[in-house]
Amino acid sequence: MFKRQALRRSLVAGTAMLLWTAPLPLFAQNFSKDMKASASSPIVYPPSKKVEQVDDYHGINVADPYRWLEDADSPETKAWVEAQNKVTFGFLESIPERARLRERLTQLWNYEKFGVPFREGDRYFFTRNDGLQNQSVLYVGRTPDDPQARVLLDPNTLSSDGTVALTGYAVSDDGQLLAYGLATAGSDWNEWRVRNVETGEDLPDRLQWVKFSGASWTKDGKGFFYSRYDEPKEGNLLQSTNYYQKLYYHRVGTPQSADELVYERRDHKEWGFGGYVTDDGRYLGIVVTMGTSPRNLFFYKDLTNPEAKVVELIPDFIADFTPVGNDGTTFYFRTDWEAPRGRLIAIDATRPERTNWREIIPQSRDTLEAVRWVGGRFVALYLSDAKTQVRMFDREGKPGPDIALPGIGTAAGFGGKPEATETFYAFTSFTQPTSIYRYDFTTGKSTLLRQPKVAFDPGAYVTQQVFYRSKDGTRIPMFIVHRKGLRRDGKNPTLLYGYGGFNISLTPSFSPARIAWLEMGGVLAIPNLRGGGEYGEEWHQAGTKLKKQNVFDDFIAAAEWLIREKYTQPARLAIQGGSNGGLLVGACMTQRPELFGAALPAVGVLDMLRFNKFTIGWAWESDYGSPQNPEEFRALYAYSPLHNLKPGTRYPATLITTADHDDRVVPAHSFKFAAALQAAHKGDAPVLIRIETKAGHGAGKPTSKLIEETADVWAFLVRTFQMTVK
């Protein structure tokens, strides 16, 4: 079934294991010999020239002296990047523990990882990574755990350095053809191809300029629907804005130039289209989105009638309507219309008036994240205080038995056909790697199919959920993970990770990188900030636009709670987040620099006055607001990390991470912030930027690069907090 394309957090914080311990606490004046050396010989940052660039925003003049760094391809910017990397990697290479960290991370990452299997025709498809492969491999077999399953597509053979990634795939209903998308160097731009499943050979088909799109086959297997943009102008591939997405049908064996334009809207350049074929093959469903707003439209077209027009079943952006399935002319939707925590409704296309909409599963206390129409019933995935619960209902909404999960964590999957007798799902927690289960609808039992073995002892750690009050009194949940027997003496190195935006929920998940942090004696804290989706649409909206400061207040309150409860102290507290989470880190370190010992903003949105000028940045206005709106400009300007750096301030030790091929959050955000931070910062704490090459926003990043980057980030914290690695 169709899944909405949305911005996702980019930073994958992995983890490691050996025997790591943290020494006595580091106070501001307590330096080791290495730190004394760096203090006596402070880092010399590369010069960042300033230009006379001033912009008028609603009568307020705002300087932008580092505007020249927006041109990522200019010789000046390339020279600046090279100089910054030289300083950064020179610093990182001087940390003796870095090599041991990389070695341990490699050990931890080296375990089998499986994706959730699915069936098409008489074949099962699933992904597998043997441990250290840069990209996961797609397999096909006769059973979901077939020991003789064969490789269908190995992206690792498509590049020498693992920077070509498999970004999406769809199998025809008879299991004979595979449509798949590839991305190079982390770009959002994809090229789609077609492969014969039986022979493993590619057909001549090549579809380019595809972005934010999947593929959906027609029942006859002759072609599929997909969405694309017009070809960008020469030399502006990674920065040009993305408007006017179009929905096409590609017939296998024909050139892309012959593809049929199914739907476009020249009157709405911001609209995006996700097309899918219903399970019965009768309809083309079209989910119409506008930016990253959770609200969408829903149109459909009768595929049994060649002359049929597109029908606007839900023509207004009033709520989220995620299609779940259909029974003849009746379409089922998970929606937050008049139900901010979600419910399931039915709309009969022959009687589409709102007065005829029918509720199947009512709203409950918990947040209804998703519903699957599989096995002749609805499988509903709920979040109960950010933890997954799975409940079943019949087609009339009568509750059935819950699907018992193996613990407190996160479950995903549960796909399949309406007539299926089985479904598959994945389960994970902070200390349990992703395991794969088969659920039998006949017996009502789950069977473990795949359980990875990782070289660490999960029994040595404890996970708890606490609740604290934010600045305005709002109750916020937070997960805390650490070694058993931790002494709450205010001396523990602590990593506070957050996101808080775009209706995205942070739920328990396993990370080989974070295990390394825990092994070193570190505490991991993850609060569920407003702006996310943990408590439904009201929770999301409470952290958007003019209310965005709530997100930062929630994060700051989490830090203050950890200090007050004696988990840590400011000098040993690091904050981390990526993408929108990078904005979170940037805003909090500029608002409360004395509260943190280290800051790790990754691929962050840091210039809140120009974020909408590049690639898909305009789409984030649904969460951030627009600098062109006077009231929203004032809110953006008040917290924009780039514009709130104050000269002469002691900022925490900072390692900014970004990538030169990031065409989601263009690296200019990080470049300009790094230049401004280095100019404003007072003190000996390092403020560095690590710029990855041949990488993008995070999706599809090779395992080797993930390990290298994580080792560098942890080494930076080891040096900053004077931790001991054994």
XYZ file of C-alpha atoms in Angstrom:
726
model
C 0.000 0.000 0.000
C 1.052 3.570 -0.580
C 3.387 5.144 1.969
C 3.636 8.926 2.102
C 7.047 10.281 1.112
C 8.222 12.538 3.931
C 11.412 14.042 5.197
C 13.096 11.696 7.632
C 15.844 12.283 10.118
C 19.121 11.682 8.399
C 21.514 10.935 11.170
C 21.815 7.232 11.911
C 23.603 7.085 15.223
C 25.188 3.682 15.334
C 26.977 2.075 18.238
C 29.769 -0.258 19.397
C 31.056 -2.553 22.143
C 34.126 -3.694 24.056
C 34.855 -2.778 27.651
C 34.575 0.992 27.715
C 34.599 2.986 30.935
C 34.416 6.659 31.768
C 36.955 8.133 34.199
C 36.422 10.845 36.784
C 34.365 13.836 35.669
C 35.803 16.573 33.527
C 35.314 20.053 34.919
C 35.866 23.114 32.798
C 39.387 23.670 34.097
C 40.456 20.000 34.246
C 42.508 19.224 31.142
C 44.710 16.242 30.290
C 48.151 16.732 28.805
C 46.688 16.602 25.316
C 44.100 19.241 26.168
C 46.730 21.436 27.800
C 48.691 21.206 24.605
C 45.698 22.218 22.544
C 44.961 25.038 24.969
C 48.469 26.413 24.703
C 48.374 25.940 20.947
C 44.793 26.802 20.032
C 43.345 25.611 16.744
C 43.979 27.964 13.867
C 40.803 27.957 11.806
C 40.918 28.562 8.050
C 40.023 32.147 7.146
C 36.438 32.684 6.023
C 36.112 35.922 4.122
C 33.126 38.196 4.642
C 31.226 39.935 1.876
C 28.935 42.953 1.953
C 25.611 41.185 1.584
C 22.588 42.658 3.362
C 18.972 41.621 2.806
C 15.839 43.516 3.766
C 13.246 41.369 5.512
C 10.121 43.390 6.227
C 12.155 46.485 7.052
C 14.858 44.657 9.014
C 18.318 44.573 7.448
C 20.014 41.205 7.906
C 23.671 40.702 6.987
C 24.710 37.497 5.236
C 28.519 37.804 5.015
C 29.080 34.165 4.086
C 26.608 34.057 1.187
C 29.461 33.048 -1.129
C 29.586 29.621 0.564
C 26.194 28.808 -0.960
C 27.969 28.157 -4.270
C 29.256 24.676 -3.478
C 30.974 24.305 -6.838
C 32.976 27.542 -6.823
C 36.791 27.262 -6.529
C 36.658 29.442 -3.391
C 34.169 27.169 -1.642
C 36.046 24.034 -2.636
C 39.271 25.507 -1.260
C 37.452 26.429 1.967
C 36.070 22.886 2.301
C 39.527 21.397 1.770
C 41.066 23.723 4.350
C 38.352 23.019 6.937
C 38.662 19.251 6.466
C 42.431 19.502 6.854
C 42.036 21.157 10.254
C 39.226 18.835 11.363
C 40.893 15.591 10.365
C 44.183 16.814 11.763
C 42.435 17.237 15.118
C 40.665 13.873 14.906
C 43.803 12.024 13.884
C 45.541 13.283 17.025
C 43.087 11.380 19.242
C 44.711 8.034 20.163
C 41.365 6.342 20.928
C 40.045 6.962 17.405
C 41.590 3.787 15.952
C 40.244 1.612 18.787
C 36.817 3.137 18.381
C 36.809 2.349 14.678
C 37.924 -1.208 15.409
C 35.179 -1.763 17.969
C 32.516 -0.164 15.786
C 33.536 -2.469 12.960
C 33.086 -5.466 15.274
C 29.677 -4.259 16.370
C 28.457 -3.480 12.860
C 29.497 -6.917 11.670
C 26.250 -8.839 12.139
C 23.569 -10.076 9.739
C 20.769 -7.608 9.082
C 17.506 -8.651 7.414
C 14.596 -6.712 5.989
C 10.934 -7.719 6.318
C 10.091 -10.303 3.615
C 7.115 -9.957 1.295
C 5.487 -12.213 -1.280
C 4.631 -11.605 -4.926
C 3.471 -14.501 -7.087
C 5.100 -17.669 -5.752
C 8.279 -15.916 -4.627
C 9.437 -14.199 -1.437
C 11.697 -11.157 -1.486
C 13.841 -9.754 1.323
C 17.018 -7.769 1.921
C 20.106 -9.013 3.750
C 23.425 -7.504 4.732
C 26.103 -9.986 5.798
C 27.452 -7.458 8.287
C 29.926 -5.065 6.724
C 28.564 -4.825 3.208
C 28.246 -1.176 2.250
C 24.722 -1.726 0.915
C 22.090 -4.358 1.697
C 21.430 -6.976 -0.984
C 18.010 -7.963 -2.366
C 17.306 -11.730 -2.355
C 14.548 -13.909 -3.811
C 13.522 -17.357 -2.586
C 10.690 -19.876 -2.507
C 10.038 -19.462 1.222
C 10.534 -16.476 3.560
C 13.565 -18.172 5.144
C 14.746 -20.135 2.100
C 18.378 -21.219 2.713
C 18.768 -21.449 -1.059
C 17.560 -17.910 -1.703
C 19.590 -16.255 -4.424
C 20.882 -12.767 -4.961
C 18.540 -10.764 -7.163
C 20.253 -7.380 -6.923
C 23.540 -6.477 -5.240
C 24.138 -2.690 -5.227
C 27.685 -3.303 -3.966
C 28.662 -4.423 -7.464
C 27.586 -1.088 -8.961
C 30.381 1.032 -7.458
C 33.817 0.393 -6.018
C 33.180 2.455 -2.869
C 29.593 1.499 -2.058
C 28.133 4.905 -2.869
C 25.435 3.581 -5.229
C 22.403 2.661 -3.111
C 19.153 0.811 -3.736
C 16.516 3.382 -2.773
C 13.285 1.592 -3.634
C 11.842 -1.373 -5.471
C 8.532 -2.890 -6.534
C 7.790 -6.380 -7.837
C 5.039 -7.136 -10.339
C 2.086 -9.149 -9.025
C 3.240 -12.326 -10.758
C 6.729 -11.986 -9.259
C 8.377 -11.846 -12.688
C 9.658 -8.261 -12.949
C 11.448 -5.941 -10.538
C 11.401 -2.146 -10.856
C 14.129 -0.588 -8.746
C 15.611 2.828 -8.030
C 19.283 3.725 -7.559
C 20.879 6.811 -6.040
C 24.512 7.845 -6.416
C 26.558 9.512 -3.667
C 23.525 10.047 -1.449
C 21.579 12.222 -3.883
C 17.776 12.346 -3.748
C 17.789 11.972 -7.548
C 17.077 8.373 -8.551
C 17.361 6.379 -11.745
C 14.833 3.555 -12.072
C 15.484 0.340 -13.960
C 13.701 -2.971 -14.625
C 15.090 -6.471 -14.004
C 13.861 -9.919 -14.989
C 13.501 -11.831 -11.706
C 14.027 -15.272 -13.280
C 17.194 -14.450 -15.209
C 18.533 -11.604 -13.082
C 19.144 -9.572 -16.230
C 18.254 -5.913 -16.682
C 15.948 -4.773 -19.448
C 16.887 -1.625 -21.435
C 14.485 0.604 -19.437
C 16.046 3.698 -17.792
C 13.924 6.327 -16.026
C 15.675 9.509 -14.930
C 14.895 12.653 -12.905
C 12.879 10.650 -10.410
C 12.734 12.005 -6.862
C 10.451 11.297 -3.878
C 8.722 8.464 -5.720
C 8.123 4.760 -5.568
C 6.706 2.523 -8.304
C 3.424 0.619 -8.537
C 2.732 -2.058 -11.172
C -0.518 -2.565 -13.024
C -2.031 -6.037 -12.524
C -1.006 -7.186 -16.002
C 2.662 -6.566 -15.239
C 3.091 -4.517 -18.398
C 4.137 -1.300 -16.688
C 4.109 0.834 -13.562
C 3.257 4.299 -12.283
C 5.918 6.636 -10.930
C 6.519 10.373 -10.361
C 9.265 12.610 -11.685
C 10.350 16.210 -12.147
C 11.537 18.018 -15.245
C 15.242 17.774 -15.944
C 17.057 20.516 -13.955
C 19.177 23.110 -15.649
C 22.783 22.274 -16.434
C 25.112 22.820 -13.479
C 22.321 23.220 -10.940
C 21.562 19.584 -10.223
C 22.020 19.625 -6.441
C 20.546 23.031 -5.571
C 17.710 23.904 -7.954
C 14.239 24.010 -6.446
C 11.895 21.090 -7.099
C 8.456 22.083 -8.349
C 5.823 20.632 -10.698
C 6.106 16.922 -9.960
C 4.207 14.803 -12.498
C 2.694 11.325 -12.389
C 3.589 9.016 -15.310
C 2.924 5.486 -16.521
C 5.898 3.590 -17.929
C 5.290 0.629 -20.219
C 8.107 -1.920 -19.976
C 10.333 -2.049 -23.041
C 9.625 1.500 -24.191
C 11.809 4.620 -23.824
C 11.038 7.124 -21.073
C 10.140 9.664 -23.735
C 7.123 7.488 -24.572
C 5.798 7.411 -20.991
C 2.198 8.486 -20.565
C 1.609 11.623 -18.497
C -1.199 10.534 -16.192
C -1.625 13.619 -14.019
C -0.120 17.043 -13.436
C -1.295 20.365 -12.068
C 0.329 23.377 -13.683
C -1.795 25.561 -11.410
C -0.187 24.084 -8.260
C 3.580 23.864 -8.587
C 3.980 22.676 -4.974
C 1.785 19.597 -5.358
C 3.396 16.176 -5.342
C 1.796 12.931 -6.519
C 2.097 9.392 -5.243
C 0.335 6.882 -7.452
C -0.490 3.288 -6.470
C -2.616 0.501 -7.919
C -5.198 -0.952 -5.531
C -4.836 -4.620 -4.588
C -7.797 -5.577 -6.779
C -6.161 -3.789 -9.734
C -9.248 -1.722 -10.420
C -8.117 1.753 -9.384
C -5.158 4.038 -9.580
C -5.079 5.880 -6.257
C -3.361 9.274 -6.266
C -2.205 10.750 -2.981
C -1.667 14.479 -3.463
C 0.713 16.170 -1.043
C 1.868 19.747 -0.613
C 5.326 19.965 0.863
C 5.781 18.111 4.125
C 2.374 18.989 5.508
C 0.584 15.913 6.904
C -2.577 17.038 5.112
C -3.248 15.509 1.696
C -5.839 15.089 -1.028
C -6.945 11.801 -2.550
C -7.922 11.265 -6.182
C -8.539 8.063 -8.107
C -8.946 6.782 -11.641
C -10.847 3.697 -12.789
C -8.278 1.562 -14.634
C -10.968 -0.685 -16.122
C -12.224 2.210 -18.255
C -9.665 3.686 -20.710
C -11.779 6.856 -20.956
C -12.104 7.357 -17.198
C -11.167 10.729 -15.766
C -9.360 11.394 -12.499
C -11.951 11.813 -9.730
C -11.238 14.116 -6.783
C -12.599 12.060 -3.893
C -11.005 14.240 -1.181
C -10.480 17.658 -2.829
C -9.465 19.772 0.186
C -6.377 19.808 2.418
C -8.332 19.314 5.626
C -6.407 16.419 7.230
C -4.241 13.390 6.663
C -5.939 10.676 4.606
C -3.536 7.762 4.227
C -5.101 5.038 2.053
C -5.278 1.616 3.684
C -7.115 -0.420 1.035
C -10.426 -0.786 -0.707
C -13.361 -3.163 -0.883
C -14.948 -2.515 -4.260
C -15.916 1.151 -4.390
C -15.280 1.629 -0.663
C -11.915 3.174 0.217
C -10.462 2.936 3.719
C -8.304 5.708 5.172
C -6.286 6.233 8.316
C -7.079 9.863 9.071
C -6.767 12.530 11.745
C -9.829 14.368 10.440
C -11.794 15.267 13.574
C -9.502 12.808 15.413
C -5.990 14.202 16.087
C -4.702 10.837 17.379
C -6.038 8.997 14.348
C -8.907 6.724 13.365
C -9.994 4.546 10.424
C -12.871 5.641 8.178
C -14.562 4.298 5.054
C -15.639 6.421 2.079
C -17.863 4.955 -0.644
C -16.888 6.499 -3.978
C -20.502 6.231 -5.152
C -21.676 8.296 -2.131
C -18.661 10.534 -1.418
C -20.374 13.267 0.598
C -18.931 13.783 4.095
C -22.277 12.961 5.653
C -21.801 9.425 4.310
C -18.287 8.876 5.655
C -18.292 5.941 8.071
C -16.069 5.378 11.103
C -14.586 1.862 11.373
C -12.003 2.205 14.169
C -12.588 5.149 16.499
C -9.917 7.356 18.016
C -8.411 6.025 21.247
C -6.048 7.304 23.922
C -3.091 5.980 21.942
C -1.908 7.340 18.600
C -2.949 5.312 15.563
C 0.176 5.463 13.411
C -0.776 3.098 10.589
C -3.329 0.509 9.487
C -2.805 -2.463 7.159
C -5.616 -4.246 5.296
C -4.183 -7.770 5.232
C -5.471 -11.275 5.819
C -9.087 -10.115 5.673
C -8.705 -7.801 8.670
C -7.251 -4.504 9.757
C -3.918 -4.638 11.555
C -3.555 -1.379 13.492
C -0.213 -0.064 14.733
C -0.510 2.223 17.740
C 1.978 4.282 19.705
C 1.416 4.133 23.439
C 3.819 6.674 24.957
C 6.119 6.158 21.917
C 6.074 2.339 22.171
C 4.373 0.097 19.573
C 1.212 -1.873 20.255
C -0.468 -3.958 17.526
C -4.225 -4.566 17.535
C -6.531 -6.285 15.059
C -10.076 -5.480 13.937
C -12.496 -7.104 11.500
C -13.822 -5.183 8.491
C -16.608 -3.655 10.580
C -14.199 -2.469 13.275
C -14.905 -5.174 15.852
C -11.743 -5.684 17.976
C -9.892 -8.946 17.636
C -6.847 -10.282 19.464
C -3.759 -8.127 19.829
C -0.513 -9.301 18.279
C 1.798 -9.791 21.246
C 5.246 -8.268 20.796
C 8.411 -9.671 22.392
C 8.988 -6.610 24.557
C 8.841 -2.828 24.788
C 10.050 -1.453 21.485
C 9.110 -0.681 17.903
C 7.372 -2.942 15.379
C 7.005 -2.346 11.647
C 5.834 -4.247 8.578
C 2.558 -6.242 8.568
C 2.185 -5.963 4.794
C 0.475 -8.371 2.438
C -2.618 -8.979 0.339
C -6.189 -8.862 1.691
C -6.438 -12.616 1.097
C -3.077 -13.492 2.697
C -2.852 -16.098 5.461
C 0.407 -14.697 6.825
C 2.207 -11.424 7.378
C 5.717 -10.460 8.453
C 7.020 -7.829 10.807
C 10.200 -6.508 12.379
C 10.760 -5.749 16.051
C 13.559 -3.778 17.667
C 14.471 -1.993 20.882
C 17.415 0.039 22.149
C 19.282 -3.140 23.098
C 17.720 -5.702 20.717
C 18.787 -5.772 17.055
C 15.996 -5.886 14.507
C 14.479 -9.376 14.468
C 12.032 -10.689 11.851
C 8.798 -12.511 12.701
C 6.078 -14.342 10.748
C 2.497 -14.043 11.962
C 0.022 -16.796 10.996
C -3.562 -15.523 10.777
C -4.890 -19.080 11.052
C -3.182 -19.985 14.315
C -2.801 -16.449 15.676
C 0.826 -17.084 16.528
C 4.109 -15.342 15.756
C 7.220 -17.296 14.792
C 10.740 -15.941 14.959
C 12.406 -16.119 11.525
C 15.621 -14.134 11.933
C 17.410 -13.006 15.086
C 20.815 -11.394 14.615
C 23.679 -12.078 16.998
C 25.672 -9.024 18.033
C 28.839 -9.191 20.127
C 27.552 -7.458 23.234
C 25.534 -8.336 26.323
C 22.084 -6.691 26.214
C 21.467 -7.864 29.769
C 24.120 -5.430 30.995
C 21.934 -2.430 30.144
C 18.655 -1.017 31.320
C 16.062 1.076 29.475
C 13.587 3.235 31.330
C 11.024 5.842 30.356
C 10.665 8.949 32.488
C 8.432 12.011 32.229
C 9.448 15.595 32.913
C 7.889 19.044 32.606
C 8.848 21.520 29.910
C 9.028 25.274 30.395
C 5.257 25.730 29.984
C 4.398 22.712 32.133
C 3.807 20.233 29.282
C 4.578 16.636 30.264
C 7.295 15.169 28.001
C 8.372 11.498 27.863
C 12.038 10.526 27.593
C 13.827 7.203 27.124
C 17.052 6.725 29.096
C 19.471 3.846 28.430
C 22.603 3.047 30.417
C 24.598 0.314 32.112
C 23.009 -1.414 35.077
C 24.277 -0.102 38.389
C 24.911 3.413 37.101
C 25.794 5.877 39.851
C 23.758 9.054 39.593
C 26.524 11.278 40.883
C 26.331 13.974 38.204
C 29.517 12.730 36.567
C 28.292 10.522 33.704
C 28.998 11.495 30.089
C 25.538 11.820 28.565
C 24.282 12.042 24.998
C 20.954 13.830 24.551
C 19.494 13.096 21.105
C 16.425 14.785 19.631
C 14.437 15.637 16.516
C 11.083 17.306 17.189
C 9.466 17.990 13.843
C 7.545 16.929 10.734
C 5.251 14.576 12.650
C 8.127 12.080 13.006
C 8.151 9.894 16.110
C 11.323 8.766 17.881
C 10.685 5.223 19.087
C 13.059 2.576 20.477
C 15.483 1.241 17.879
C 18.791 -0.605 17.845
C 21.916 1.200 16.736
C 25.352 -0.432 16.605
C 26.876 3.010 17.038
C 25.011 3.821 20.233
C 26.062 0.551 21.856
C 29.646 1.841 21.715
C 28.579 4.935 23.594
C 26.869 2.827 26.266
C 29.927 0.595 26.586
C 32.073 3.605 27.334
C 29.871 4.280 30.335
C 27.786 6.832 28.499
C 24.126 7.567 29.143
C 21.747 7.823 26.156
C 18.681 10.062 26.555
C 16.012 10.499 23.858
C 13.052 12.791 24.645
C 9.861 12.776 22.560
C 9.650 16.485 21.817
C 6.666 18.385 20.537
C 6.697 18.689 16.762
C 6.907 14.907 16.501
C 4.031 12.505 15.988
C 4.123 10.551 19.242
C 0.799 11.960 20.484
C -0.905 12.764 17.218
C -1.437 15.880 15.157
C -1.992 18.241 18.089
C 1.444 17.259 19.442
C 2.933 17.886 16.017
C 1.308 21.273 15.552
C 2.412 22.372 19.039
C 5.980 22.410 17.700
C 5.524 24.165 14.364
C 5.741 27.697 12.955
C 5.076 30.283 15.679
C 5.230 27.484 18.271
C 8.597 26.082 17.181
C 10.275 27.470 20.314
C 8.324 24.817 22.261
C 10.584 22.175 20.705
C 13.742 23.906 21.914
C 12.223 24.492 25.340
C 11.381 20.771 25.582
C 14.962 19.814 24.715
C 16.497 22.332 27.116
C 14.154 21.109 29.856
C 15.342 17.546 29.209
C 18.939 18.682 29.702
C 18.037 20.495 32.901
C 16.179 17.418 34.206
C 19.183 15.154 33.534
C 21.409 17.573 35.430
C 18.931 18.034 38.272
C 18.493 14.266 38.638
C 22.295 13.913 38.783
C 22.746 11.824 35.656
C 25.282 14.340 34.406
C 26.501 17.954 34.511
C 26.778 20.600 31.762
C 30.477 19.931 31.118
C 29.679 16.270 30.334
C 26.447 16.689 28.413
C 26.467 16.399 24.603
C 23.502 17.179 22.348
C 23.026 15.508 18.976
C 20.539 15.649 16.116
C 20.424 15.506 12.344
C 18.538 17.440 9.659
C 15.654 19.067 11.564
C 17.452 17.688 14.610
C 20.514 19.621 13.475
C 18.393 22.754 13.693
C 17.391 21.662 17.200
C 21.030 21.375 18.288
C 21.968 24.659 16.622
C 19.122 26.565 18.242
C 19.724 25.140 21.712
C 23.493 25.677 21.705
C 23.002 29.317 20.698
C 20.229 29.900 23.239
C 21.903 28.115 26.157
C 25.627 27.673 25.372
C 26.529 27.251 29.049
C 24.207 24.237 29.409
C 26.160 21.865 27.179
C 29.687 20.518 26.986
C 29.469 19.416 23.353
C 27.186 19.919 20.353
C 26.842 17.630 17.324
C 24.608 19.205 14.645
C 24.462 16.939 11.587
C 23.249 17.977 8.107
C 21.286 20.661 9.903
C 18.851 23.316 8.727
C 20.749 26.263 10.194
C 19.899 29.308 8.046
C 16.205 29.806 8.706
C 15.910 32.813 6.405
C 17.034 31.036 3.220
C 16.114 27.370 3.765
C 13.306 27.660 1.225
C 15.616 28.789 -1.583
C 17.134 25.366 -2.346
C 15.904 21.982 -3.645
C 12.915 20.833 -1.615
C 13.398 23.409 1.174
C 10.241 25.290 0.234
C 8.291 22.203 1.351
C 9.359 22.679 4.966
C 7.340 25.867 5.315
C 4.467 23.721 6.605
C 6.527 23.134 9.749
C 8.761 26.216 9.868
C 6.676 28.956 8.315
C 7.944 31.321 5.628
C 10.526 34.119 5.921
C 8.325 36.005 3.451
C 5.533 36.148 6.043
C 6.260 39.048 8.459
C 5.027 37.304 11.607
C 6.682 33.989 10.760
C 9.892 35.798 9.817
C 10.115 37.269 13.309
C 9.782 33.797 14.845
C 12.360 32.308 12.458
C 14.813 35.146 12.966
C 14.499 34.802 16.735
C 15.851 31.228 16.760
C 17.748 30.803 13.461
C 21.095 29.317 14.610
C 23.124 31.215 11.998
C 21.644 34.554 13.027
C 21.829 34.104 16.798
C 25.544 33.517 17.253
C 26.969 36.220 19.537
C 30.623 37.302 19.196
C 32.726 36.669 22.275
C 30.585 33.797 23.571
C 32.041 30.544 24.878
C 30.198 27.928 22.866
C 30.428 24.217 23.637
C 32.880 22.039 21.750
C 31.159 21.546 18.404
C 31.565 19.066 15.562
C 29.337 19.978 12.616
C 28.884 17.165 10.090
C 27.579 17.488 6.550
C 28.135 16.115 3.056
C 29.086 17.719 -0.219
C 26.308 15.924 -2.154
C 23.453 16.659 0.226
C 20.651 17.872 -2.021
C 18.029 17.706 0.738
C 19.563 20.136 3.242
C 22.225 21.750 1.086
C 25.655 21.917 2.791
C 25.623 25.734 2.637
C 23.652 25.626 5.902
C 26.531 23.914 7.679
C 29.237 25.842 5.804
C 27.856 29.254 6.784
C 27.162 28.208 10.354
C 30.691 26.836 10.781
C 32.267 30.021 9.442
C 30.112 32.223 11.682
C 30.626 30.010 14.750
C 34.406 30.014 14.371
C 34.350 33.805 14.108
C 32.096 34.278 17.146
C 33.504 31.623 19.475
C 35.662 32.551 22.446
C 37.667 29.906 24.275
C 39.691 26.766 23.634
C 36.885 24.295 22.964
C 37.191 23.157 19.321
C 34.481 24.143 16.831
C 35.019 22.061 13.712
C 33.203 20.953 10.580
C 33.573 17.497 9.054
C 32.557 17.470 5.385
C 31.977 14.031 3.881
C 32.592 13.574 0.163
C 30.473 11.487 -2.213
C 27.675 11.367 0.338
C 24.303 13.016 0.790
C 21.712 13.598 3.480
C 22.185 10.169 5.032
C 20.014 7.636 3.223
C 22.069 5.006 1.436
C 25.334 6.014 3.105
C 27.785 3.088 2.844
C 28.558 1.081 5.967
C 32.226 2.025 5.711
C 31.373 5.729 5.812
C 28.924 5.232 8.695
C 31.636 3.534 10.744
C 34.245 6.174 9.926
C 31.931 9.064 10.754
C 30.705 7.474 13.989
C 34.277 6.763 15.098
C 35.128 10.412 14.482
C 32.097 11.697 16.401
C 32.731 9.419 19.380
C 36.456 10.260 19.312
C 35.523 13.940 19.435
C 33.445 13.295 22.569
C 36.135 11.091 24.107
C 38.597 13.957 23.770
C 36.107 16.583 24.916
C 34.902 14.647 27.976
C 38.269 12.981 28.689
C 36.728 9.523 28.563
C 38.776 6.345 28.763
C 38.503 3.663 26.092
C 39.661 0.200 27.181
